[in-house]
Short mmCIF file of C-alpha atoms and ligand atoms in Angstrom, two decimals:
data_model
loop_
_atom_site.label_atom_id
_atom_site.label_comp_id
_atom_site.label_asym_id
_atom_site.label_seq_id
_atom_site.Cartn_x
_atom_site.Cartn_y
_atom_site.Cartn_z
CA MET E 1 -5.03 -12.90 28.45
CA THR E 2 -4.41 -11.74 25.16
CA GLN E 3 -4.44 -8.04 25.96
CA ASP E 4 -1.43 -8.67 27.88
CA ARG E 5 0.69 -9.29 24.76
CA PHE E 6 0.20 -5.64 23.98
CA THR E 7 2.00 -3.56 25.83
CA GLY E 8 5.36 -1.43 25.47
CA VAL E 9 6.24 0.35 22.14
CA GLY E 10 6.61 -2.36 18.89
CA LEU E 11 7.29 -1.71 15.50
CA GLY E 12 6.12 -1.40 11.99
CA LEU E 13 7.19 -4.84 10.23
CA ARG E 14 8.98 -3.34 6.93
CA ARG E 15 9.96 -4.63 3.86
CA ALA E 16 13.45 -3.82 4.10
CA HIS E 17 14.05 -5.75 7.44
CA LEU E 18 12.32 -8.72 7.07
CA GLU E 19 15.48 -10.41 6.91
CA PRO E 20 17.10 -9.89 9.95
CA VAL E 21 13.77 -9.94 11.83
CA SER E 22 13.31 -13.37 10.52
CA GLN E 23 16.29 -14.74 11.78
CA MET E 24 16.15 -13.21 15.46
CA GLU E 25 13.81 -14.46 17.56
CA GLY E 26 15.18 -12.43 20.66
CA HIS E 27 15.11 -9.18 19.05
CA GLY E 28 13.02 -7.58 21.81
CA VAL E 29 10.22 -5.92 19.99
CA PRO E 30 6.88 -7.34 21.82
CA PHE E 31 4.93 -6.95 18.78
CA TRP E 32 4.82 -6.14 15.13
CA GLU E 33 2.12 -4.25 13.16
CA THR E 34 1.14 -5.05 9.75
CA CYS E 35 -0.53 -3.75 6.89
CA PRO E 36 -3.12 -7.10 5.60
CA GLU E 37 -3.08 -4.95 2.07
CA ASN E 38 0.62 -5.83 1.65
CA VAL E 39 0.16 -9.22 2.62
CA VAL E 40 -2.85 -10.54 1.54
CA GLY E 41 -2.93 -11.96 -1.64
CA ASP E 42 0.97 -11.38 -2.22
CA GLY E 43 3.96 -14.04 -2.81
CA GLY E 44 7.77 -14.85 -3.11
CA ARG E 45 10.55 -14.69 -1.07
CA HIS E 46 9.63 -11.40 1.29
CA HIS E 47 6.13 -12.53 1.38
CA ARG E 48 7.32 -15.80 3.36
CA LEU E 49 9.45 -14.30 5.49
CA ALA E 50 6.74 -12.17 6.55
CA CYS E 51 3.93 -14.93 7.04
CA ALA E 52 6.76 -16.49 9.07
CA ILE E 53 7.32 -13.34 11.18
CA LEU E 54 3.89 -12.95 11.30
CA ASP E 55 3.23 -16.82 12.36
CA ARG E 56 6.08 -16.64 15.38
CA ASP E 57 5.13 -13.00 17.10
CA PRO E 58 2.40 -11.15 18.24
CA VAL E 59 0.49 -8.87 15.63
CA LEU E 60 -1.37 -5.78 15.26
CA THR E 61 -3.40 -4.96 11.88
CA HIS E 62 -3.69 -1.67 10.42
CA GLY E 63 -5.25 -1.41 7.02
CA LEU E 64 -5.06 1.45 4.85
CA THR E 65 -7.06 1.33 1.98
CA LEU E 66 -10.43 0.41 3.02
CA SER E 67 -12.63 4.21 2.72
CA VAL E 68 -14.53 4.26 5.66
CA GLY E 69 -15.44 7.70 5.40
CA GLY E 70 -16.02 6.51 1.33
CA PHE E 71 -18.98 5.50 -0.71
CA ASP E 72 -17.61 3.19 -2.86
CA PRO E 73 -19.20 -0.48 -2.39
CA TRP E 74 -17.06 -2.84 -0.01
CA ASP E 75 -14.39 -4.71 -1.75
CA GLU E 76 -16.31 -8.63 -0.72
CA ALA E 77 -13.77 -10.62 -1.56
CA TYR E 78 -11.10 -8.17 -0.07
CA ILE E 79 -12.80 -8.30 3.08
CA ARG E 80 -13.16 -12.09 3.31
CA ASP E 81 -9.68 -12.35 2.86
CA LEU E 82 -8.57 -9.85 5.51
CA GLY E 83 -11.29 -11.69 7.78
CA ARG E 84 -9.10 -15.49 7.37
CA PHE E 85 -5.79 -13.14 7.56
CA LEU E 86 -6.75 -10.94 11.15
CA LEU E 87 -7.85 -14.40 12.44
CA ARG E 88 -4.76 -16.15 11.47
CA THR E 89 -2.39 -13.51 12.92
CA GLY E 90 -4.44 -13.63 16.19
CA THR E 91 -4.66 -9.76 16.46
CA PRO E 92 -7.34 -8.71 18.89
CA TRP E 93 -8.44 -5.57 16.87
CA HIS E 94 -8.25 -4.07 13.45
CA SER E 95 -7.42 -0.49 12.72
CA GLU E 96 -8.30 1.99 10.20
CA HIS E 97 -7.86 5.36 9.26
CA LEU E 98 -10.52 7.64 9.71
CA CYS E 99 -10.95 9.33 6.45
CA PHE E 100 -11.59 8.28 2.38
CA THR E 101 -8.87 6.68 0.08
CA GLY E 102 -11.36 6.23 -2.67
CA VAL E 103 -13.90 7.52 -5.17
CA ASP E 104 -15.95 6.60 -8.16
CA ALA E 105 -14.05 3.06 -7.62
CA ASN E 106 -10.92 4.76 -7.73
CA CYS E 107 -8.25 4.23 -5.08
CA LEU E 108 -6.10 7.56 -4.71
CA HIS E 109 -3.88 5.56 -1.85
CA GLU E 110 -3.68 8.98 0.16
CA LEU E 111 -5.90 9.37 3.30
CA LEU E 112 -8.22 12.19 2.34
CA PRO E 113 -9.67 14.24 5.03
CA LEU E 114 -13.67 13.85 5.67
CA PRO E 115 -15.35 16.88 6.03
CA PHE E 116 -16.22 18.34 9.55
CA THR E 117 -20.13 18.34 8.67
CA ARG E 118 -22.78 16.50 10.55
CA GLU E 119 -24.05 14.73 7.14
CA ALA E 120 -20.54 13.18 6.78
CA VAL E 121 -20.46 11.92 10.39
CA ARG E 122 -24.09 10.10 10.09
CA HIS E 123 -22.86 9.14 6.65
CA THR E 124 -19.07 7.48 8.18
CA VAL E 125 -20.82 6.09 11.11
CA SER E 126 -23.03 4.05 8.88
CA ARG E 127 -20.25 2.96 6.76
CA VAL E 128 -18.06 1.87 9.94
CA ARG E 129 -21.02 0.18 11.50
CA GLU E 130 -21.45 -1.84 7.82
CA LEU E 131 -17.62 -2.21 8.03
CA GLN E 132 -17.36 -3.65 12.06
CA ALA E 133 -19.87 -6.20 11.39
CA GLN E 134 -17.90 -7.70 8.27
CA LEU E 135 -15.08 -8.19 10.67
CA PRO E 136 -13.99 -11.03 13.01
CA VAL E 137 -12.15 -8.68 15.48
CA PRO E 138 -13.45 -5.27 17.00
CA LEU E 139 -11.98 -2.41 14.75
CA LEU E 140 -10.66 0.68 15.96
CA LEU E 141 -10.52 3.85 13.66
CA GLU E 142 -7.29 6.43 13.52
CA ASN E 143 -7.35 9.94 13.88
CA ILE E 144 -5.53 11.42 10.76
CA THR E 145 -3.18 14.24 9.87
CA TYR E 146 -4.81 16.56 7.87
CA TYR E 147 -3.22 19.96 5.85
CA ALA E 148 -6.73 21.26 5.22
CA GLU E 149 -10.48 21.17 5.64
CA LEU E 150 -12.71 19.43 3.18
CA GLY E 151 -15.07 22.18 2.42
CA ALA E 152 -17.07 24.49 5.14
CA SER E 153 -17.44 22.82 8.69
CA ASP E 154 -19.91 23.02 10.55
CA MET E 155 -18.26 21.44 13.76
CA GLU E 156 -14.61 21.08 14.87
CA GLU E 157 -12.27 17.95 14.22
CA ALA E 158 -11.92 17.13 17.54
CA ASP E 159 -16.04 16.70 17.71
CA PHE E 160 -15.77 15.25 14.23
CA ILE E 161 -13.65 12.50 15.98
CA ALA E 162 -15.52 11.99 18.74
CA ALA E 163 -19.20 11.80 17.37
CA VAL E 164 -17.85 9.18 14.95
CA LEU E 165 -16.16 7.26 17.49
CA GLU E 166 -19.18 7.14 20.13
CA GLY E 167 -21.86 6.55 16.98
CA ALA E 168 -19.96 3.71 15.49
CA ASN E 169 -19.35 2.85 19.32
CA VAL E 170 -16.02 1.57 17.95
CA GLY E 171 -12.47 1.92 19.79
CA TRP E 172 -9.83 4.78 19.09
CA LEU E 173 -6.31 4.31 17.97
CA LEU E 174 -4.71 7.47 18.83
CA ASP E 175 -2.35 8.07 16.62
CA VAL E 176 -0.48 11.09 19.41
CA ASN E 177 2.22 12.38 16.33
CA ASN E 178 -1.03 13.46 13.87
CA VAL E 179 -2.63 15.17 17.03
CA TYR E 180 1.14 16.71 17.49
CA VAL E 181 0.74 18.14 13.82
CA ASN E 182 -2.27 19.04 13.24
CA ALA E 183 -1.65 21.62 16.49
CA LEU E 184 1.48 23.07 14.89
CA ASN E 185 -0.48 23.62 11.42
CA PHE E 186 -3.81 25.01 13.31
CA GLY E 187 -2.39 26.36 15.98
CA PHE E 188 -3.84 24.75 18.78
CA ASP E 189 -2.65 23.14 22.08
CA PRO E 190 -2.42 18.89 21.72
CA ARG E 191 -3.16 18.68 25.16
CA GLU E 192 -6.27 20.70 25.80
CA TRP E 193 -7.40 18.94 22.58
CA LEU E 194 -6.96 15.08 23.86
CA ALA E 195 -8.47 16.88 27.21
CA ARG E 196 -12.20 16.54 25.62
CA MET E 197 -11.83 13.94 24.10
CA PRO E 198 -13.43 10.19 24.87
CA LEU E 199 -9.87 8.58 26.33
CA ASP E 200 -11.61 5.62 27.42
CA ARG E 201 -12.12 4.26 23.93
CA VAL E 202 -8.09 4.33 23.30
CA ALA E 203 -7.09 1.28 22.46
CA GLN E 204 -3.82 2.19 20.98
CA LEU E 205 -1.19 4.45 20.28
CA HIS E 206 0.60 5.61 17.15
CA ILE E 207 4.19 8.22 17.73
CA ALA E 208 6.22 8.78 15.16
CA GLY E 209 8.83 11.18 13.32
CA HIS E 210 7.40 14.74 11.00
CA GLN E 211 9.12 16.98 9.08
CA ALA E 212 8.17 20.53 8.37
CA PHE E 213 7.96 21.94 4.91
CA GLY E 214 7.80 25.80 5.23
CA GLU E 215 5.29 27.00 6.68
CA LEU E 216 3.40 23.40 6.88
CA THR E 217 4.51 20.02 8.89
CA VAL E 218 3.93 17.19 7.54
CA ASP E 219 3.33 13.28 8.66
CA THR E 220 5.88 11.55 7.11
CA HIS E 221 6.99 8.85 9.30
CA GLY E 222 10.56 9.57 7.82
CA ALA E 223 12.59 10.78 10.21
CA GLU E 224 13.27 10.29 14.65
CA VAL E 225 10.78 10.81 17.14
CA ILE E 226 11.10 14.32 18.45
CA ASP E 227 10.74 14.85 22.10
CA PRO E 228 7.82 16.81 22.34
CA VAL E 229 5.83 14.11 21.05
CA VAL E 230 7.90 11.41 23.02
CA GLU E 231 6.34 14.05 26.09
CA LEU E 232 2.73 13.97 24.60
CA MET E 233 2.98 10.26 24.54
CA GLN E 234 3.69 10.53 28.05
CA TRP E 235 1.30 12.46 29.52
CA THR E 236 -1.22 10.37 27.36
CA LEU E 237 -0.37 7.50 28.76
CA ALA E 238 -0.35 8.77 31.82
CA ARG E 239 -3.79 10.28 31.46
CA LEU E 240 -5.05 6.76 30.13
CA GLY E 241 -3.72 5.30 33.35
CA ARG E 242 -2.74 1.92 31.43
CA PRO E 243 -0.65 0.26 29.50
CA VAL E 244 -2.11 0.73 25.84
CA PRO E 245 0.23 -0.27 23.41
CA VAL E 246 2.27 2.42 21.50
CA LEU E 247 3.64 1.59 17.91
CA LEU E 248 6.38 3.46 16.38
CA GLU E 249 5.77 3.86 12.40
CA ARG E 250 8.45 3.88 9.93
CA ASP E 251 7.38 4.34 6.31
CA ASN E 252 10.08 6.53 4.74
CA HIS E 253 13.56 7.13 4.99
CA ILE E 254 13.72 3.63 6.50
CA PRO E 255 17.08 3.01 8.80
CA ASP E 256 18.87 -0.36 9.58
CA PHE E 257 16.85 -1.89 11.94
CA ASP E 258 19.64 -1.94 14.81
CA VAL E 259 18.90 2.00 14.36
CA LEU E 260 15.20 1.35 14.54
CA LEU E 261 15.73 -1.07 17.32
CA ALA E 262 17.85 1.50 19.29
CA GLU E 263 15.08 4.06 19.05
CA ARG E 264 12.22 1.71 20.03
CA ALA E 265 14.39 1.29 22.98
CA ARG E 266 14.57 5.16 24.21
CA LEU E 267 10.71 5.30 23.75
CA GLN E 268 10.01 1.84 25.55
CA LEU E 269 12.64 3.59 28.50
CA ALA E 270 9.74 6.29 28.28
CA TYR E 271 7.13 4.51 28.14
CA GLU E 272 8.08 2.32 31.00
CA ALA E 273 9.16 5.71 33.48
CA THR E 274 5.11 6.95 32.42
CA MET E 275 4.14 3.35 33.53
CA THR E 276 5.76 2.91 36.82
CA LEU E 277 4.42 6.76 37.72
CA VAL E 278 0.78 5.23 36.66
CA GLU E 279 1.21 2.35 39.04
CA ALA E 280 2.82 4.00 41.49
CA HIS E 281 -0.21 6.51 41.88
CA HIS E 282 -2.76 3.63 41.93
CA ALA E 283 -1.65 2.08 44.99
CA MET T 1 -31.42 10.62 -4.72
CA PRO T 2 -29.31 13.30 -5.65
CA ASP T 3 -25.10 12.64 -4.75
CA SER T 4 -24.57 14.04 -0.86
CA ARG T 5 -22.76 17.18 -0.56
CA THR T 6 -19.95 14.93 1.41
CA LEU T 7 -19.95 12.33 -1.86
CA ARG T 8 -19.18 15.73 -3.77
CA LEU T 9 -16.60 17.31 -1.52
CA GLN T 10 -15.06 14.31 -1.87
CA ARG T 11 -15.07 13.92 -6.10
CA ALA T 12 -13.75 17.81 -5.84
CA MET T 13 -10.89 16.44 -3.56
CA ALA T 14 -10.29 13.66 -6.50
CA SER T 15 -10.21 16.15 -9.27
CA LEU T 16 -8.12 18.14 -7.45
CA VAL T 17 -4.92 15.54 -7.16
CA LEU T 18 -5.78 14.37 -10.80
CA ASP T 19 -7.17 16.28 -12.87
CA GLU T 20 -6.81 19.76 -13.26
CA ASP T 21 -3.31 21.84 -14.92
CA GLU T 22 -1.72 22.92 -11.70
CA ALA T 23 -1.66 26.64 -13.08
CA ALA T 24 -5.85 26.98 -13.00
CA LEU T 25 -5.43 25.41 -9.59
CA GLU T 26 -2.54 27.63 -8.44
CA ALA T 27 -4.89 30.55 -9.65
CA ASP T 28 -8.17 29.16 -8.11
CA PRO T 29 -8.58 26.14 -6.22
CA GLY T 30 -12.19 26.58 -5.92
CA ARG T 31 -12.79 25.58 -9.47
CA VAL T 32 -13.18 21.94 -8.34
CA ALA T 33 -15.63 22.77 -6.01
CA ARG T 34 -17.55 25.05 -8.07
CA ARG T 35 -17.28 22.10 -11.06
CA GLN T 36 -19.04 20.01 -8.58
CA GLY T 37 -22.23 22.36 -8.07
CA LEU T 38 -20.73 22.96 -4.66
CA SER T 39 -22.10 26.16 -2.67
CA TRP T 40 -20.47 29.06 -2.53
CA ALA T 41 -19.35 28.31 1.45
CA ASP T 42 -17.54 25.39 -0.20
CA GLN T 43 -15.65 27.23 -2.91
CA CYS T 44 -14.31 29.55 -0.43
CA SER T 45 -12.76 27.03 1.68
CA PHE T 46 -11.26 25.56 -1.40
CA ARG T 47 -10.07 28.60 -1.90
CA GLU T 48 -8.67 29.92 1.39
CA GLN T 49 -6.80 26.61 2.25
CA GLY T 50 -5.23 26.47 -1.04
CA ALA T 51 -2.05 26.10 0.16
CA GLY T 52 -2.54 22.40 1.88
CA MET T 53 -5.33 22.04 -0.96
CA MET T 54 -1.63 21.39 -2.71
CA THR T 55 -0.03 19.71 -0.42
CA TYR T 56 -2.85 17.16 -0.89
CA ARG T 57 -2.28 17.06 -4.53
CA GLU T 58 1.37 16.59 -3.98
CA LEU T 59 1.40 14.04 -1.94
CA ALA T 60 -1.20 11.87 -3.31
CA ARG T 61 0.52 12.07 -6.75
CA MET T 62 3.39 11.16 -5.09
CA SER T 63 2.34 7.67 -3.76
CA LEU T 64 0.61 7.27 -7.08
CA VAL T 65 4.09 7.82 -9.24
CA GLU T 66 6.50 6.36 -6.62
CA PRO T 67 5.64 3.21 -7.77
CA LEU T 68 5.99 3.78 -11.15
CA GLU T 69 9.43 5.36 -10.97
CA THR T 70 10.48 2.22 -8.97
CA MET T 71 9.43 -0.23 -11.65
CA PHE T 72 9.53 1.49 -14.82
CA PRO T 73 13.00 3.35 -14.62
CA VAL T 74 13.94 2.77 -18.17
CA LEU T 75 10.52 3.98 -19.35
CA LYS T 76 10.53 6.98 -17.23
CA ALA T 77 14.41 7.73 -18.89
CA LEU T 78 12.99 7.23 -22.45
CA LEU T 79 10.24 9.61 -21.79
CA VAL T 80 11.95 12.37 -19.62
CA GLU T 81 14.20 12.50 -22.58
CA ALA T 82 11.54 13.39 -24.64
CA ASP T 83 10.29 15.71 -22.27
CA THR T 84 6.87 13.95 -22.09
CA TRP T 85 7.06 11.72 -18.72
CA ASN T 86 4.82 14.41 -17.03
CA ALA T 87 2.40 14.29 -19.85
CA CYS T 88 2.14 10.00 -19.60
CA ILE T 89 1.68 10.56 -16.12
CA GLN T 90 -1.12 12.94 -15.75
CA ALA T 91 -2.80 10.85 -18.56
CA PHE T 92 -2.24 7.96 -16.41
CA LEU T 93 -4.23 9.91 -13.32
CA GLU T 94 -6.68 11.31 -15.54
CA ALA T 95 -8.24 7.72 -16.70
CA ARG T 96 -8.71 6.68 -13.30
CA VAL T 97 -7.79 3.28 -13.56
CA VAL T 98 -6.09 2.36 -10.24
CA LYS T 99 -8.79 0.91 -8.46
CA SER T 100 -7.04 -1.68 -6.36
CA GLY T 101 -6.18 -0.96 -2.70
CA HIS T 102 -2.86 -2.76 -2.79
CA TYR T 103 -0.15 -0.37 -3.32
CA ARG T 104 1.87 -2.74 -5.34
CA ASP T 105 -1.13 -3.11 -7.96
CA ILE T 106 -0.78 0.12 -9.42
CA ALA T 107 2.25 0.02 -12.03
CA PRO T 108 0.05 -3.66 -13.18
CA ALA T 109 -2.39 -0.75 -13.76
CA PHE T 110 -0.58 1.57 -15.28
CA LEU T 111 0.87 -0.87 -17.68
CA GLY T 112 -3.18 -2.10 -18.41
CA TRP T 113 -3.61 1.44 -19.42
CA LEU T 114 -0.47 1.65 -21.48
CA ALA T 115 -2.26 -1.36 -23.23
CA ALA T 116 -5.46 -0.29 -23.45
CA SER T 117 -4.57 3.74 -24.42
CA GLY T 118 -1.91 2.71 -26.15
CA TRP T 119 -0.43 5.96 -25.28
CA GLY T 120 2.61 6.78 -27.15
CA GLN T 121 3.06 3.81 -29.35
CA ASP T 122 3.26 5.77 -32.37
CA ARG T 123 6.35 7.18 -31.48
CA TRP T 124 7.85 4.46 -29.87
CA PRO T 125 6.32 1.25 -30.64
CA PHE T 126 8.29 -0.82 -28.59
CA LEU T 127 7.09 0.93 -25.61
CA LEU T 128 4.32 -1.77 -24.30
CA GLU T 129 6.87 -4.55 -24.60
CA LEU T 130 9.50 -2.56 -22.83
CA ALA T 131 7.03 -1.69 -19.38
CA HIS T 132 6.20 -5.38 -19.78
CA ALA T 133 9.48 -6.52 -19.33
CA GLU T 134 10.18 -4.39 -16.57
CA MET T 135 7.82 -5.48 -14.56
CA LEU T 136 8.01 -8.95 -15.25
CA GLU T 137 10.14 -10.16 -13.03
CA VAL T 138 8.80 -8.59 -10.21
CA VAL T 139 5.19 -9.89 -11.35
CA VAL T 140 6.60 -13.47 -10.85
CA ALA T 141 8.90 -13.24 -8.14
CA ARG T 142 5.34 -11.99 -6.37
CA PHE T 143 3.17 -14.53 -7.83
CA PRO T 144 0.67 -15.47 -4.71
CA ASP T 145 1.80 -18.86 -3.27
CA SER T 146 -0.22 -21.95 -4.19
CA ASP T 147 -0.05 -25.29 -3.66
CA PRO T 148 1.31 -27.35 -6.50
CA PRO T 149 -1.21 -29.22 -8.60
CA MET T 150 -1.04 -33.02 -7.46
CA GLY T 151 -0.08 -36.24 -9.85
CA LEU T 152 2.88 -34.94 -10.79
CA HIS T 153 5.90 -36.65 -12.18
CA ALA T 154 9.57 -35.28 -12.19
CA ASP T 155 10.26 -37.34 -15.21
CA PRO T 156 9.54 -36.99 -18.71
CA GLY T 157 8.33 -38.76 -21.31
CA PRO T 158 7.27 -38.70 -24.81
CA GLU T 159 3.30 -39.04 -23.43
CA ASP T 160 4.05 -36.31 -21.50
CA LEU T 161 2.22 -32.80 -21.01
CA LEU T 162 4.30 -30.75 -19.31
CA VAL T 163 3.09 -28.07 -15.98
CA LEU T 164 4.63 -24.65 -15.37
CA ASP T 165 5.35 -23.76 -12.21
CA ALA T 166 2.05 -21.39 -11.33
CA ALA T 167 4.57 -18.21 -11.15
CA THR T 168 6.36 -18.22 -14.55
CA GLN T 169 5.99 -16.58 -17.48
CA ILE T 170 6.50 -17.53 -21.21
CA VAL T 171 6.97 -14.15 -23.23
CA SER T 172 7.59 -13.82 -26.87
CA TYR T 173 8.71 -9.93 -27.84
CA SER T 174 9.84 -8.17 -30.87
CA HIS T 175 12.00 -6.12 -29.16
CA ALA T 176 14.98 -7.28 -27.27
CA VAL T 177 13.29 -5.00 -24.38
CA HIS T 178 15.01 -6.82 -21.91
CA ARG T 179 18.56 -5.72 -22.99
CA VAL T 180 17.92 -1.91 -22.19
CA THR T 181 19.40 0.47 -19.68
CA GLU T 182 18.40 3.64 -18.72
CA ALA T 183 21.34 4.95 -20.23
CA ALA T 184 20.55 3.31 -23.56
CA PRO T 185 16.62 2.74 -23.73
CA PHE T 186 15.84 1.80 -26.98
CA PRO T 187 15.74 -2.10 -27.44
CA GLU T 188 17.00 -3.32 -30.82
CA ALA T 189 14.36 -4.80 -33.31
CA ARG T 190 14.62 -8.70 -33.18
CA PRO T 191 11.99 -11.65 -32.05
CA THR T 192 12.87 -11.99 -28.08
CA HIS T 193 11.90 -15.15 -26.27
CA LEU T 194 11.90 -15.57 -22.20
CA MET T 195 10.95 -17.18 -19.56
CA ALA T 196 10.48 -15.48 -16.17
CA PHE T 197 10.33 -18.10 -13.14
CA ARG T 198 10.50 -18.25 -9.59
CA THR T 199 13.17 -20.20 -7.93
CA GLU T 200 12.66 -22.58 -4.86
CA GLY T 201 13.95 -19.77 -2.52
CA GLY T 202 11.61 -17.46 -4.23
CA GLU T 203 13.91 -15.17 -6.27
CA ALA T 204 12.57 -14.45 -9.88
CA ARG T 205 15.06 -15.55 -13.03
CA LEU T 206 14.90 -14.34 -16.34
CA MET T 207 15.94 -16.57 -18.90
CA GLU T 208 16.47 -15.98 -22.93
CA LEU T 209 15.24 -18.64 -24.80
CA THR T 210 15.73 -19.84 -28.55
CA PRO T 211 12.26 -19.22 -30.69
CA ALA T 212 12.27 -23.02 -30.57
CA THR T 213 11.87 -23.61 -26.91
CA ALA T 214 10.03 -21.36 -26.45
CA ALA T 215 7.02 -22.86 -28.91
CA LEU T 216 8.03 -26.22 -27.40
CA LEU T 217 6.73 -25.12 -24.04
CA VAL T 218 3.70 -23.36 -24.71
CA ARG T 219 2.53 -26.10 -26.89
CA ALA T 220 4.04 -29.04 -25.10
CA GLN T 221 1.27 -27.69 -21.82
CA THR T 222 -1.49 -28.67 -23.90
CA GLY T 223 -0.04 -31.68 -26.14
CA PRO T 224 2.12 -34.59 -25.91
CA LEU T 225 5.70 -33.91 -26.32
CA GLY T 226 6.74 -35.82 -28.51
CA GLU T 227 4.53 -34.45 -30.73
CA VAL T 228 4.81 -31.09 -29.97
CA ALA T 229 8.97 -31.73 -30.53
CA SER T 230 8.68 -33.93 -33.71
CA SER T 231 5.95 -30.78 -35.37
CA LEU T 232 9.11 -28.06 -34.38
CA ASN T 233 11.54 -30.28 -35.85
CA LEU T 234 13.08 -31.59 -33.27
CA PRO T 235 13.30 -35.36 -33.58
CA ASP T 236 15.71 -35.95 -30.74
CA LEU T 237 13.26 -36.39 -27.66
CA GLY T 238 17.06 -36.55 -25.74
CA PRO T 239 18.56 -33.21 -25.26
CA ILE T 240 15.08 -31.63 -24.87
CA PHE T 241 14.32 -33.90 -21.87
CA THR T 242 17.88 -32.68 -20.26
CA LEU T 243 17.05 -29.47 -20.49
CA LEU T 244 13.06 -29.64 -19.21
CA ARG T 245 15.00 -31.89 -16.30
CA ASP T 246 17.20 -28.73 -15.59
CA PHE T 247 14.21 -26.19 -15.91
CA TYR T 248 12.16 -28.58 -13.16
CA ARG T 249 15.00 -28.46 -10.72
CA LYS T 250 15.48 -24.69 -11.30
CA GLY T 251 11.76 -24.20 -10.36
CA ALA T 252 10.32 -23.27 -14.10
CA ILE T 253 8.56 -25.96 -14.22
CA ALA T 254 6.25 -28.12 -11.67
CA GLY T 255 6.14 -31.26 -12.84
CA PHE T 256 5.29 -33.68 -15.57
CA GLN T 257 1.36 -35.54 -16.44
CA THR T 258 0.19 -38.07 -18.72
CA SER T 259 -1.67 -37.04 -21.20
CA SER T 260 -5.26 -39.00 -20.81
FE1 LIG U 1 -0.80 6.78 12.71
#
């Protein structure tokens, strides 16, 4: 079954690691996550390496700039190419961020927060439904870190996310590090926050490192995952009671591949320890 | 239909990231909301969260500027030296020319803006060539893969047209912009002809050409090799064919085609 290929802790496929990964079949990484924006329409040596790996190993896809909460017309040519790419990789779903990335046909290349308002929920729900209708696989939305609320809110972030997921009837890519970072920046309890969310919609988790800059903690994806975030991942997996795939994100200060493999192995152990407890509980 | 509040909030955020002069924004982050005709409550929200808003400005600018710093290190060194790098970046961001969602398209968008706006070229007439040359190898290295055209042969004849590999580029500059470095960013003014191509292994190579070879490579794509060579006063086809066979082996030329 497709879904069985996607358990345990996977890694993002990074340009810096293409060489070692392509030469290594027994790397032990159960699946890769790849950003179609970086592969579709590209060419040359790195592109060929990436395609060879994506054709060989299990893959999940994760988009960056479709701007699901934005207003710009869809780039239909790109969405067609994206659909073909998703089918080629065999990914069971495609994830995007619950945010906007462009305004007035200009791409800002940053995950920007949507207003926590009923109007923004209505708008985003209809956009997500439009997008889903154009994709050959189910769409997941990921909760982002945010550093400011955009305009005066009429609901909390949690209610906003839940309303969009339910309204658009899509799955959730739950980034536990983003919840943790938001909890630090806005002063709430991440477990209480998670407990009120529609966890039945979660199909995948993200986990990553972050860094504090003065008062503010930023989701840099540039450091090792700290223990409290690993514990939050375990808490979430236990609560879910099923083995959804976890993806370790590392986009900055990318270490050598063997260092990243070691971190993956550490997270995999934590993952398995939790799943053993879950199975014992169900038995 | 009037623009929705959600859209105006997004425009205010874009303006906060791209437009404002930083001092004015530090003094009042609410001004971007006011300029979009947003309510007092929204203006207050921008003000109360000034620090978070400024973080977005920093992060988004970093995303947009990093690929330029990587792609154009010599151009940056030149402009930093003249204390105009930040002004250049600001003008680029305000022009709002980054349309594509592909990160690799940010640097080409910058080059396109430089060409269209003429920014800085009164002072540095070679600026556009310099930026073009800095990007050339990367563009060639990452040119989208495609199947080679059908019906080509490997050995050139006088009646043949030549077909370049899809990734190959022949460029002519009026400055030796391929010789500059961050330490010595001013190019010598002399006509320079280059061929950038991709090897079979998919890596970019740069080769300097004589004016005659550059002209031959351009014109023999549309006219028979023999005729083009004689019009360039190159009566002896032997050495030319040797060179072309070499370019074919290197991957710069896709092959030769019988002209009809
Ligand atoms: Fe994430």
